[in-house]
Amino acid sequence: MDKKNKILLVLLGIVLAIIAINFRWTFNYKFDANYWEHYYYTSQWNVPNSKVIISDEGVYRYIGYRLVNGENPFNVDYWVPPLGKYWYGVAAKYLGNPYWASWGWYFVLLITVYWITKNIWALLLVASNPLIVSQVGMTMLDLPQGALLMIHIGLLLMVNKKKMWPAVASGLALGLMMGIKIGFFVPLVALVAIFYVWKQSTSTKQVGLFLLSILAGYMLAYACYFLVHPNPIPWLRLHGKIIDFW
């Protein structure tokens, strides 16, 4: 490793240390399910003109906890897909702190950026980006969505004529990303990806598998639903609620 990269690594370490110190309160946070239940059911989401206002991140951590405990994702906060919320719920239930999921997604994003770029300078820029760093102190959906989008791109760049799995894995990542937030821009991303898969592989089979894997990834994002309700027909019908809402 040359001197320039060593200096950048030191800077990266300093940046991460500053972020950890700035958000040190997240390490000691304790999730109180009873508190959030009362907060949610007395908030504007359930009581018209309520003076109790709950933010989106408050909703996501509480609903995620409900999902981990078996709640049907089409019963509460159904207009937002469940996968991102679910992982905050996993951290809340098993670690007592949903912010560990935020930290986890942040580092997944950084690892993926370096995997794609092999460039410490690019990694440093992403690690210190204020919009990204701010998400560490929130339980929002931007970090998991961004991380899965980058994983999709990294796998997409591996597509070739000899191997099928990169196209399949890339499609799965894109489908999972759709399961984080409403994927209004996913069709455009998919169109670009389809063109790239075809260009790299010249294989209609790979394009077909890529498209099927997007659907599989999206269904996998609803695993918390299928574990209790394995029939996919009601799942498809229940998407009418999401369409009607938006």
XYZ file of C-alpha atoms in Angstrom:
246
model
C 0.000 0.000 0.000
C 1.409 3.377 -1.007
C 1.760 6.375 1.285
C -1.306 8.148 -0.147
C -3.618 5.227 0.664
C -2.144 4.899 4.156
C -2.947 8.558 4.800
C -6.487 8.071 3.474
C -6.957 5.048 5.746
C -5.894 7.114 8.742
C -8.349 9.851 7.699
C -11.081 7.233 7.315
C -10.375 5.934 10.805
C -10.543 9.463 12.209
C -13.835 10.145 10.392
C -15.390 6.923 11.708
C -14.190 7.705 15.220
C -15.720 11.191 15.069
C -19.021 9.730 13.807
C -19.030 7.121 16.593
C -18.376 9.805 19.223
C -21.045 12.084 17.775
C -23.611 9.291 17.787
C -22.423 7.565 20.971
C -25.921 7.932 22.425
C -27.143 5.310 19.946
C -25.032 2.648 21.678
C -26.907 3.045 24.964
C -30.432 3.388 23.604
C -32.973 0.954 25.064
C -36.100 0.067 23.110
C -39.263 0.108 25.234
C -42.056 -1.735 23.391
C -44.808 -0.556 25.762
C -43.760 3.072 25.407
C -43.747 2.909 21.600
C -47.067 1.090 21.505
C -48.718 3.843 23.528
C -46.927 6.522 21.503
C -48.040 5.019 18.181
C -51.689 4.466 19.134
C -52.129 7.973 20.545
C -50.364 9.624 17.607
C -51.676 11.284 14.450
C -51.682 7.906 12.692
C -54.522 6.628 14.873
C -56.145 9.673 16.513
C -57.387 12.455 14.187
C -55.941 15.866 15.128
C -53.811 14.276 17.830
C -51.214 16.530 19.439
C -48.946 13.497 19.763
C -46.817 13.447 16.617
C -44.735 10.399 15.816
C -42.036 10.591 13.155
C -41.562 8.061 10.369
C -38.512 6.609 12.079
C -40.537 6.088 15.250
C -43.175 4.256 13.241
C -40.604 2.090 11.469
C -38.879 0.866 14.640
C -42.188 0.079 16.375
C -43.833 -1.569 13.370
C -40.633 -3.525 12.750
C -40.870 -4.865 16.285
C -44.480 -5.866 15.600
C -43.463 -7.634 12.378
C -40.797 -9.666 14.157
C -43.473 -10.742 16.638
C -45.704 -12.071 13.849
C -47.787 -9.060 12.798
C -49.193 -9.195 9.250
C -47.362 -6.490 7.222
C -50.638 -5.659 5.446
C -52.348 -4.734 8.730
C -50.155 -1.854 9.906
C -48.155 0.695 7.899
C -48.875 -1.484 4.853
C -48.069 1.261 2.330
C -44.372 0.832 3.128
C -42.844 -2.611 2.353
C -41.645 -4.531 5.397
C -38.000 -5.514 4.913
C -36.275 -2.376 6.238
C -38.678 -2.083 9.159
C -38.274 -5.781 9.908
C -34.512 -5.475 10.468
C -35.017 -2.560 12.840
C -37.467 -4.805 14.649
C -34.926 -7.638 14.804
C -32.388 -5.292 16.396
C -35.028 -3.905 18.776
C -36.241 -7.318 19.928
C -33.023 -9.298 20.137
C -30.477 -6.557 20.874
C -32.795 -4.106 22.628
C -31.616 -1.327 20.316
C -32.846 -0.659 16.740
C -29.881 1.633 16.076
C -27.592 -1.368 15.762
C -29.409 -2.059 12.497
C -28.645 1.496 11.346
C -24.951 0.978 12.090
C -25.054 -2.390 10.365
C -26.540 -0.984 7.158
C -24.059 1.907 7.232
C -21.108 -0.493 7.266
C -22.699 -2.751 4.646
C -22.946 0.327 2.437
C -19.296 1.256 3.028
C -18.056 -2.286 2.401
C -20.033 -2.455 -0.828
C -18.725 0.909 -2.023
C -15.150 -0.275 -1.512
C -15.926 -3.631 -3.134
C -17.148 -1.817 -6.260
C -14.595 1.001 -6.451
C -11.476 -0.465 -4.786
C -10.803 3.185 -3.996
C -10.224 4.441 -0.444
C -10.845 8.055 -1.501
C -14.311 7.145 -2.777
C -14.943 5.213 0.443
C -13.886 8.229 2.513
C -16.238 10.520 0.580
C -19.205 8.193 1.136
C -18.342 7.519 4.795
C -18.251 11.252 5.567
C -21.233 12.348 3.466
C -23.493 14.282 5.889
C -26.708 12.933 4.350
C -25.498 9.362 4.830
C -23.913 9.908 8.242
C -27.115 11.481 9.613
C -28.970 8.212 8.945
C -26.870 6.427 11.574
C -28.811 8.351 14.224
C -32.171 7.441 12.683
C -34.194 4.322 11.988
C -35.139 5.327 8.461
C -35.144 3.275 5.259
C -32.581 5.158 3.184
C -29.522 3.279 4.459
C -30.862 -0.231 3.758
C -32.238 0.872 0.401
C -28.937 2.481 -0.561
C -26.933 -0.540 0.598
C -29.059 -2.965 -1.430
C -28.901 -0.717 -4.485
C -25.098 -0.737 -4.273
C -25.076 -4.526 -3.818
C -27.265 -4.790 -6.918
C -24.826 -2.623 -8.890
C -21.777 -4.539 -7.665
C -23.286 -7.876 -8.675
C -24.514 -6.436 -11.973
C -20.951 -5.450 -12.884
C -19.970 -9.128 -12.494
C -22.401 -10.340 -15.185
C -20.684 -12.256 -17.996
C -21.347 -14.948 -20.583
C -19.913 -17.818 -18.555
C -21.798 -17.515 -15.250
C -25.521 -17.207 -14.544
C -25.349 -16.464 -10.826
C -24.309 -12.766 -10.991
C -27.437 -11.887 -12.982
C -29.624 -13.883 -10.582
C -27.985 -12.431 -7.463
C -28.184 -8.902 -8.886
C -31.893 -9.334 -9.568
C -32.466 -10.665 -6.055
C -30.763 -7.599 -4.580
C -32.935 -5.295 -6.705
C -36.069 -7.170 -5.635
C -35.051 -6.918 -1.986
C -34.495 -3.195 -2.472
C -38.094 -2.935 -3.708
C -39.078 -4.504 -0.396
C -37.524 -1.613 1.559
C -39.434 1.386 0.192
C -42.011 1.872 -2.540
C -39.925 1.328 -5.666
C -41.148 4.118 -7.902
C -37.762 4.356 -9.637
C -37.040 0.607 -9.749
C -38.504 0.099 -13.273
C -35.967 2.581 -14.664
C -33.119 0.887 -12.772
C -34.350 -2.486 -14.051
C -34.442 -1.255 -17.663
C -30.828 -0.103 -17.460
C -29.872 -3.381 -15.782
C -31.660 -5.467 -18.432
C -29.731 -3.642 -21.155
C -26.476 -4.258 -19.278
C -27.199 -7.964 -18.682
C -28.013 -8.418 -22.371
C -24.930 -6.494 -23.473
C -22.593 -8.484 -21.223
C -24.121 -11.924 -21.740
C -26.074 -11.710 -25.066
C -28.306 -14.306 -23.394
C -32.088 -14.078 -23.271
C -31.945 -16.791 -20.608
C -29.873 -14.569 -18.335
C -32.246 -11.654 -18.928
C -35.213 -13.892 -18.103
C -33.553 -15.198 -14.939
C -32.681 -11.633 -13.939
C -36.346 -10.594 -14.218
C -37.569 -13.666 -12.325
C -35.020 -13.060 -9.601
C -36.324 -9.500 -9.091
C -39.757 -10.982 -8.346
C -38.179 -13.634 -6.110
C -36.256 -10.964 -4.204
C -39.384 -8.885 -3.706
C -41.278 -11.914 -2.418
C -38.348 -12.733 -0.128
C -38.680 -9.223 1.328
C -42.145 -10.325 2.513
C -40.809 -13.448 4.235
C -42.414 -12.277 7.484
C -45.786 -12.589 5.699
C -45.148 -15.913 3.957
C -43.921 -17.596 7.138
C -47.455 -17.232 8.508
C -49.465 -17.108 5.251
C -47.732 -19.301 2.639
C -50.422 -18.833 -0.039
C -49.193 -16.186 -2.556
C -52.679 -15.431 -3.990
C -53.906 -13.366 -0.994
C -50.489 -11.677 -0.962
C -51.029 -10.520 -4.537
C -54.575 -9.357 -3.798
C -53.493 -7.441 -0.704
C -51.243 -5.307 -2.891
C -54.456 -3.607 -3.947
C -54.395 -1.841 -0.557
C -50.954 -0.423 -1.343
C -52.008 0.700 -4.831
C -55.178 2.326 -3.454
C -53.180 4.183 -0.798
C -50.611 5.633 -3.165
